[in-house]
PDB file of C-alpha atoms in Angstrom:
ATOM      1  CA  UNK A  22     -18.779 -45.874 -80.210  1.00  0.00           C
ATOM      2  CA  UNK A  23     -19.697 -42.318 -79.268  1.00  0.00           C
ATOM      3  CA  UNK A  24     -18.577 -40.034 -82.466  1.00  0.00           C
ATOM      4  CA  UNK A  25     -16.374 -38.213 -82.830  1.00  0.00           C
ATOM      5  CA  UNK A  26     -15.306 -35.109 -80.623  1.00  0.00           C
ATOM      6  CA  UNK A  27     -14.743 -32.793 -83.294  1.00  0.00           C
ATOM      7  CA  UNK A  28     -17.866 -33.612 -84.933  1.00  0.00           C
ATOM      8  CA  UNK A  29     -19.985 -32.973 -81.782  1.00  0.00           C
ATOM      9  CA  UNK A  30     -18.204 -29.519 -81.128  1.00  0.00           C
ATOM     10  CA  UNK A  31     -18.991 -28.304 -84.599  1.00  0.00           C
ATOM     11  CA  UNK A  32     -22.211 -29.404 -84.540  1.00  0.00           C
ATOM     12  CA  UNK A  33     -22.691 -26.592 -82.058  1.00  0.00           C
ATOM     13  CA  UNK A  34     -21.534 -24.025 -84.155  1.00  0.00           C
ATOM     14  CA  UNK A  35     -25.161 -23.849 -86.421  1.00  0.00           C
ATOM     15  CA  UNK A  36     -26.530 -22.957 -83.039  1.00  0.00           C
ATOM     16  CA  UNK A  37     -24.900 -19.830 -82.412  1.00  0.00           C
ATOM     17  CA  UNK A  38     -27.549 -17.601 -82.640  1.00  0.00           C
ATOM     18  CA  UNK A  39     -29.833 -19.811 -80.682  1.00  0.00           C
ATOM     19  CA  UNK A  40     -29.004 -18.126 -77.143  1.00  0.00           C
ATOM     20  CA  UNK A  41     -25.974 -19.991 -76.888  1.00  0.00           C
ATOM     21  CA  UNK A  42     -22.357 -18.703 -75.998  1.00  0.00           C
ATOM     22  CA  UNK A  43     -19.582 -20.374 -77.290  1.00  0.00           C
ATOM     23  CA  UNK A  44     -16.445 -19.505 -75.498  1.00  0.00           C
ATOM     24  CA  UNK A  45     -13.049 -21.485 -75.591  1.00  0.00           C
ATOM     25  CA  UNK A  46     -11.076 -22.221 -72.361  1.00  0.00           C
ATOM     26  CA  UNK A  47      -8.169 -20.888 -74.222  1.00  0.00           C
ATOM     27  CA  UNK A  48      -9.950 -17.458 -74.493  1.00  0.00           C
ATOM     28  CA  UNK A  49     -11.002 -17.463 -70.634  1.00  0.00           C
ATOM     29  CA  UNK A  50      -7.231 -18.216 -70.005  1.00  0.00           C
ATOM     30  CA  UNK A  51      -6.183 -15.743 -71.856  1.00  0.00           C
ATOM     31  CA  UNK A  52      -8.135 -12.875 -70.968  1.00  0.00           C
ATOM     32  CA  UNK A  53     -10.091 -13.996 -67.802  1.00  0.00           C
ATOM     33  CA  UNK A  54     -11.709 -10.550 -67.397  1.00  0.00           C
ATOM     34  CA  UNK A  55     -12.900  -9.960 -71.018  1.00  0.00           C
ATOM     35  CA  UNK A  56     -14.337 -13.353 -70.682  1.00  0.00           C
ATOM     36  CA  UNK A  57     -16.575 -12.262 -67.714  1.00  0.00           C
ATOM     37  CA  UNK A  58     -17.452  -9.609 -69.433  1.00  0.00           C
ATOM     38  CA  UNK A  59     -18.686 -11.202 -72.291  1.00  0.00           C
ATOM     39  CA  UNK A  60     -20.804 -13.692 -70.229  1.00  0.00           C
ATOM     40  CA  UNK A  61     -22.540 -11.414 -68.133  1.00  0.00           C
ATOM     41  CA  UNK A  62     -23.299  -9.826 -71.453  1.00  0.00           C
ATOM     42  CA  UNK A  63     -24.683 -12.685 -73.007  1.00  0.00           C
ATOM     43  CA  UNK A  64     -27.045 -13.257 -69.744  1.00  0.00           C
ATOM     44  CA  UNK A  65     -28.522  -9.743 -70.174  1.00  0.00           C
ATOM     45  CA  UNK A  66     -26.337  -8.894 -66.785  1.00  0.00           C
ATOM     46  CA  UNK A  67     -25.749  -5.346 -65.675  1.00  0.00           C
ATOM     47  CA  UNK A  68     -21.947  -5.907 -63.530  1.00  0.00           C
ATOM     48  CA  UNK A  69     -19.029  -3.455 -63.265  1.00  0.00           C
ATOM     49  CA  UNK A  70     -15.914  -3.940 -63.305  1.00  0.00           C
ATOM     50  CA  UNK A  71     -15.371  -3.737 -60.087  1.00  0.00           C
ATOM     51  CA  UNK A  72     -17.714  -6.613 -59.690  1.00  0.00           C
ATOM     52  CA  UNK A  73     -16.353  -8.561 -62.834  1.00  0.00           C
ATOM     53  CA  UNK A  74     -12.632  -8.372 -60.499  1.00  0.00           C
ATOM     54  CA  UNK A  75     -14.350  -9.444 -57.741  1.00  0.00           C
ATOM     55  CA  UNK A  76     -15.863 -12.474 -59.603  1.00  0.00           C
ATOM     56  CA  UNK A  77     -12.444 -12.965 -60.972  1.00  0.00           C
ATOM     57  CA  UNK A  78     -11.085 -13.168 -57.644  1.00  0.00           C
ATOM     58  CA  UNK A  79     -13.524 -15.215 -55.712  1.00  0.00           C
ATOM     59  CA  UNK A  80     -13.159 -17.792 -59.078  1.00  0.00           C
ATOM     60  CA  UNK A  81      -9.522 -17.715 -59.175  1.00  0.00           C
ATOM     61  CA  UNK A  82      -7.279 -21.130 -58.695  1.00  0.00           C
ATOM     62  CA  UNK A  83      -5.875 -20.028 -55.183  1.00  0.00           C
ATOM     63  CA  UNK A  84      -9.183 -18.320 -53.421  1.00  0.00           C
ATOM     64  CA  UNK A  85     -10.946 -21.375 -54.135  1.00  0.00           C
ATOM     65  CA  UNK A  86      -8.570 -23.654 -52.694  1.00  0.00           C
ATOM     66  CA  UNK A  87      -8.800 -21.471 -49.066  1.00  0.00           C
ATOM     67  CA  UNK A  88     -12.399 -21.470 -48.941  1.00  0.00           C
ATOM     68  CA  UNK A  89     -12.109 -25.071 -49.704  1.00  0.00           C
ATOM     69  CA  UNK A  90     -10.442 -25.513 -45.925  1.00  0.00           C
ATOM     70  CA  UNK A  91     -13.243 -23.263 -44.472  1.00  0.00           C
ATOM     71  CA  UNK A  92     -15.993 -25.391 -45.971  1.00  0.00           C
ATOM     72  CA  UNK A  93     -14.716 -29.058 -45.850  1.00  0.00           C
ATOM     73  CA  UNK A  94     -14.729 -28.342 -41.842  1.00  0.00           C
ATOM     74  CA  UNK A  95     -18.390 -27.129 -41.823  1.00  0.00           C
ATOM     75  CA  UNK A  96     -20.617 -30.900 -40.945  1.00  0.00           C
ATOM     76  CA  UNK A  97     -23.745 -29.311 -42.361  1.00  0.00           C
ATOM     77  CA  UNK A  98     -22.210 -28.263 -45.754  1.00  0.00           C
ATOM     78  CA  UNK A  99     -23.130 -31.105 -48.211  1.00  0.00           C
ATOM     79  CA  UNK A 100     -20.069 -31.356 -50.485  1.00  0.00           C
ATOM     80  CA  UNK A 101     -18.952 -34.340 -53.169  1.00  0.00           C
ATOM     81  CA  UNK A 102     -16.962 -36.852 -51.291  1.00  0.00           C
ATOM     82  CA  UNK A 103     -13.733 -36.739 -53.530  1.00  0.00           C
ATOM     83  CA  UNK A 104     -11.248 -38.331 -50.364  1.00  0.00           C
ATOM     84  CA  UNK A 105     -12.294 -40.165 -47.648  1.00  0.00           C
ATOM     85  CA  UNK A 106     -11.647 -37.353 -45.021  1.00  0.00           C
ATOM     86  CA  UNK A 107     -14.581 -35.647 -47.274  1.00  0.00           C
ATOM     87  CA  UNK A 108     -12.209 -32.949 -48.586  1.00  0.00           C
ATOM     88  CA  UNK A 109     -12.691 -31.469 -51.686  1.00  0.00           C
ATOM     89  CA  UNK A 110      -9.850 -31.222 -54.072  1.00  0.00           C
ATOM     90  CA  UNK A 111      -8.610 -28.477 -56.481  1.00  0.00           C
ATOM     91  CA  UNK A 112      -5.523 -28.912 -58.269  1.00  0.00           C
ATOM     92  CA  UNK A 113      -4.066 -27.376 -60.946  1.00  0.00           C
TER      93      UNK A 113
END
């Protein structure tokens, strides 16, 4: 009904030097920091690395997971309602 997949993702590729990044979530997973670096470098941003680790950090699996605690508990933070105690859920 909708195409195929494959199709669609290649029909991206004739757009690559339209201002648009293609990155794979292989690539990110393999080298998370050379990632970074390449987006910031794509959006014209000026970061160290320094600041690309601290983006790494802040992004990673388990430091998102504790701020999730810290924010589920604030009643003024809008969040998406993924279980009925209004928690949001990461999971690997």
């Amino acid at each position: 009904v909708y195409g195929s997949w494959f199709d669609h993702v290649l029909s991206w590729e004739e757009h690559k030097n339209d201002n648009v990044l293609i990155i794979f979530y292989e690539e990110m997973k393999k080298d998370f920091f050379k990632s970074l670096k390449k987006i910031t470098t794509f959006l014209g941003m000026h970061v160290n690395d320094s600041e690309i680790n601290n983006i790494a950090w802040k992004t990673s699996f388990s430091e998102m997971k504790n701020n999730t605690v810290k924010e589920s508990h604030d009643p003024n933070h809008t969040i998406c309602a993924l279980t009925s105690e209004r928690n949001l859920v990461f999971r690997k």
